[in-house]
Amino acid sequence: MENVAEKACELKKTFFKVFGPGAAPETVFAPGRVNLIGEHTDYNGGFVLPCALSYGTLALGRKRSDRKIRMYSHNVTHLGILESSLDDLKAYESDHFTGYVKGVIWAAEEAGFVCDTGMDILIWGDVPNGSGLSSSAALEVSVGLLIKTLFSFEEMTQPQIALLSQKAENDFMGMQCGIMDQFISAMGKEGHALLLNTGTLTYEHIPLVLEGAEIVIINSCVKHSLVGSAYNDRRNECETALDRIRKAMQDGTLAFPASGKLPEGLCELTPDEFEDAAAVLKDEILYARAKHAVYENDRAIRAAEALSQGNKELFGTLMKESHASLRDLYEVSCAEMDVLTDIANSKEYVLGARMTGGGFGGCSVNLIKEGYEEQFRKEVGEEYTAKTGKKPLFYACVPGDGARVIKQ
Ligand code: GLA
């Protein structure tokens, strides 16, 4: 979003047109994200390294005197105002973006943050849907912050907003995502990437500066619509693999890891410990999935070090390895995304390119040498279109702040 304050001001006028005159609405913004590395590690207790984007969701809301929740999206205006109630916080097939709004209100209520009146809510966002840049997390987190602001839930912290949003996605929307997207949307910092240990939720902001290099995001324009079911399958496979390893440790077939504790997630194992444990998996697919998680976690840790040390070559190499592993072991890429990353990785001015997000389409993240952006856009754009018939979209990666209240 070029100018959040300006857009907010414009949307305030729309708010009054849609919902009628009355008290001024509160306004909040929550960003989408790009993950630099550490993919499919966040539900295995591993590290991720995302940054928040300048693209995101604005949510405007004011309290009502009854228990109705009236929702309007300025992105899908033809839907008009969609109505629900605090007494009907259930998911329906017919839910649109409203499922995310109700889901967060529901999750907050489950955690003891009870909205005592209904509300009018207007939503608008510029994270492209289905692009793997977390439009849904931006929406969820914006609703979380909006209700915190409207109902003065002082004790609701930003990490808690992330957790409530994840609960909404998991238990209301039925998508078993990890915590990465919601956490970075709530906790991003301008100019920084966030190294998050998803096992402990401890984190560190690392300046996103790789001297002489820049990051470019490309949308393959393949919507990752399959992501829901296939994503949940991957998650189950990782859980089964972990279960087998833990059982073998408990019955003495396998030594405990160096930590001396039963692992709570696959990423608690080092690559060496994992290779020692691999025999108990007795299944090629489980081995491949678990191997990706363990080695990707290791790559995320090394990439964060490389970032701190300004080692852009190593960072790029790890990105390439990450993509190969997501494609071959985790099998969450798709033909077009492989074409896109292959083209990028074949350029001598590209340090590394990989898919980002859940997979099955969406975006790639590319680390390129400074001064080559125009050439990159032209060459990769033309070659990708020639090979797939699709026209890619390019986005700037400007690491921004996490969710915040917009005063107006
Ligand atoms: C989606 C999920 C995240 C994470 C990524 C893959 O974006 O929402 O929790 O698992 O996929 O890294």
mmCIF file of N, CA and C in Angstrom, residues 1-15 27-29 56-60 74-75 122-126 406 408:
data_model
loop_
_atom_site.group_PDB
_atom_site.id
_atom_site.type_symbol
_atom_site.label_atom_id
_atom_site.label_comp_id
_atom_site.label_asym_id
_atom_site.label_seq_id
_atom_site.Cartn_x
_atom_site.Cartn_y
_atom_site.Cartn_z
ATOM 1 N N MET A 1 0.862 -1.172 0.000
ATOM 2 C CA MET A 1 0.000 0.000 0.000
ATOM 3 C C MET A 1 0.902 1.226 0.000
ATOM 4 N N GLU A 2 0.753 2.044 -1.004
ATOM 5 C CA GLU A 2 1.639 3.206 -1.149
ATOM 6 C C GLU A 2 1.587 4.091 0.099
ATOM 7 N N ASN A 3 0.350 4.460 0.449
ATOM 8 C CA ASN A 3 0.209 5.384 1.566
ATOM 9 C C ASN A 3 -0.992 4.953 2.420
ATOM 10 N N VAL A 4 -0.673 4.308 3.524
ATOM 11 C CA VAL A 4 -1.714 3.703 4.368
ATOM 12 C C VAL A 4 -2.673 4.781 4.901
ATOM 13 N N ALA A 5 -2.105 5.898 5.354
ATOM 14 C CA ALA A 5 -2.946 6.945 5.957
ATOM 15 C C ALA A 5 -3.934 7.506 4.929
ATOM 16 N N GLU A 6 -3.440 7.723 3.719
ATOM 17 C CA GLU A 6 -4.309 8.263 2.657
ATOM 18 C C GLU A 6 -5.441 7.292 2.335
ATOM 19 N N LYS A 7 -5.060 6.016 2.207
ATOM 20 C CA LYS A 7 -6.062 4.995 1.873
ATOM 21 C C LYS A 7 -7.098 4.886 3.002
ATOM 22 N N ALA A 8 -6.597 4.972 4.236
ATOM 23 C CA ALA A 8 -7.494 4.883 5.389
ATOM 24 C C ALA A 8 -8.513 6.024 5.355
ATOM 25 N N CYS A 9 -8.045 7.192 4.993
ATOM 26 C CA CYS A 9 -8.906 8.378 4.960
ATOM 27 C C CYS A 9 -10.005 8.194 3.900
ATOM 28 N N GLU A 10 -9.592 7.665 2.765
ATOM 29 C CA GLU A 10 -10.543 7.402 1.674
ATOM 30 C C GLU A 10 -11.594 6.363 2.127
ATOM 31 N N LEU A 11 -11.105 5.322 2.818
ATOM 32 C CA LEU A 11 -12.011 4.246 3.240
ATOM 33 C C LEU A 11 -12.983 4.716 4.334
ATOM 34 N N LYS A 12 -12.564 5.712 5.095
ATOM 35 C CA LYS A 12 -13.448 6.242 6.140
ATOM 36 C C LYS A 12 -14.704 6.831 5.479
ATOM 37 N N LYS A 13 -14.491 7.511 4.364
ATOM 38 C CA LYS A 13 -15.644 8.093 3.645
ATOM 39 C C LYS A 13 -16.548 6.966 3.144
ATOM 40 N N THR A 14 -15.918 5.922 2.612
ATOM 41 C CA THR A 14 -16.692 4.767 2.128
ATOM 42 C C THR A 14 -17.469 4.135 3.289
ATOM 43 N N PHE A 15 -16.806 4.073 4.439
ATOM 44 C CA PHE A 15 -17.444 3.473 5.628
ATOM 45 C C PHE A 15 -18.775 4.179 5.928
ATOM 46 N N THR A 27 -9.508 2.480 12.986
ATOM 47 C CA THR A 27 -8.860 1.948 11.782
ATOM 48 C C THR A 27 -7.570 1.233 12.161
ATOM 49 N N VAL A 28 -7.370 0.046 11.599
ATOM 50 C CA VAL A 28 -6.111 -0.677 11.839
ATOM 51 C C VAL A 28 -5.581 -1.214 10.521
ATOM 52 N N PHE A 29 -4.293 -1.511 10.516
ATOM 53 C CA PHE A 29 -3.651 -2.096 9.331
ATOM 54 C C PHE A 29 -2.852 -3.319 9.761
ATOM 55 N N GLY A 56 -1.077 -5.037 2.537
ATOM 56 C CA GLY A 56 -1.773 -5.543 3.718
ATOM 57 C C GLY A 56 -3.261 -5.257 3.692
ATOM 58 N N THR A 57 -3.875 -5.372 4.864
ATOM 59 C CA THR A 57 -5.318 -5.179 4.997
ATOM 60 C C THR A 57 -5.617 -4.035 5.950
ATOM 61 N N LEU A 58 -6.523 -3.165 5.534
ATOM 62 C CA LEU A 58 -7.035 -2.128 6.428
ATOM 63 C C LEU A 58 -8.405 -2.585 6.912
ATOM 64 N N ALA A 59 -8.647 -2.469 8.194
ATOM 65 C CA ALA A 59 -9.972 -2.797 8.739
ATOM 66 C C ALA A 59 -10.475 -1.593 9.521
ATOM 67 N N LEU A 60 -11.693 -1.182 9.213
ATOM 68 C CA LEU A 60 -12.319 -0.067 9.917
ATOM 69 C C LEU A 60 -13.561 -0.603 10.618
ATOM 70 N N HIS A 74 -14.440 -3.876 0.623
ATOM 71 C CA HIS A 74 -14.325 -2.938 -0.493
ATOM 72 C C HIS A 74 -13.564 -3.573 -1.661
ATOM 73 N N ASN A 75 -13.112 -4.817 -1.488
ATOM 74 C CA ASN A 75 -12.499 -5.567 -2.597
ATOM 75 C C ASN A 75 -13.551 -6.325 -3.403
ATOM 76 N N LEU A 122 -15.593 -2.620 7.908
ATOM 77 C CA LEU A 122 -15.239 -2.496 6.489
ATOM 78 C C LEU A 122 -13.794 -2.961 6.320
ATOM 79 N N ILE A 123 -13.583 -3.773 5.298
ATOM 80 C CA ILE A 123 -12.266 -4.359 5.041
ATOM 81 C C ILE A 123 -11.801 -3.953 3.650
ATOM 82 N N TRP A 124 -10.533 -3.681 3.518
ATOM 83 C CA TRP A 124 -9.955 -3.527 2.167
ATOM 84 C C TRP A 124 -8.491 -3.948 2.229
ATOM 85 N N GLY A 125 -8.030 -4.648 1.222
ATOM 86 C CA GLY A 125 -6.632 -5.065 1.251
ATOM 87 C C GLY A 125 -6.015 -5.110 -0.127
ATOM 88 N N ASP A 126 -4.686 -5.047 -0.188
ATOM 89 C CA ASP A 126 -4.010 -5.139 -1.479
ATOM 90 C C ASP A 126 -3.008 -6.290 -1.543
ATOM 91 N N ILE A 406 -4.190 2.885 13.031
ATOM 92 C CA ILE A 406 -3.959 4.080 12.208
ATOM 93 C C ILE A 406 -4.833 5.183 12.787
ATOM 94 N N GLN A 408 -6.753 8.514 12.758
ATOM 95 C CA GLN A 408 -7.241 9.487 11.764
ATOM 96 C C GLN A 408 -8.378 10.331 12.319
#
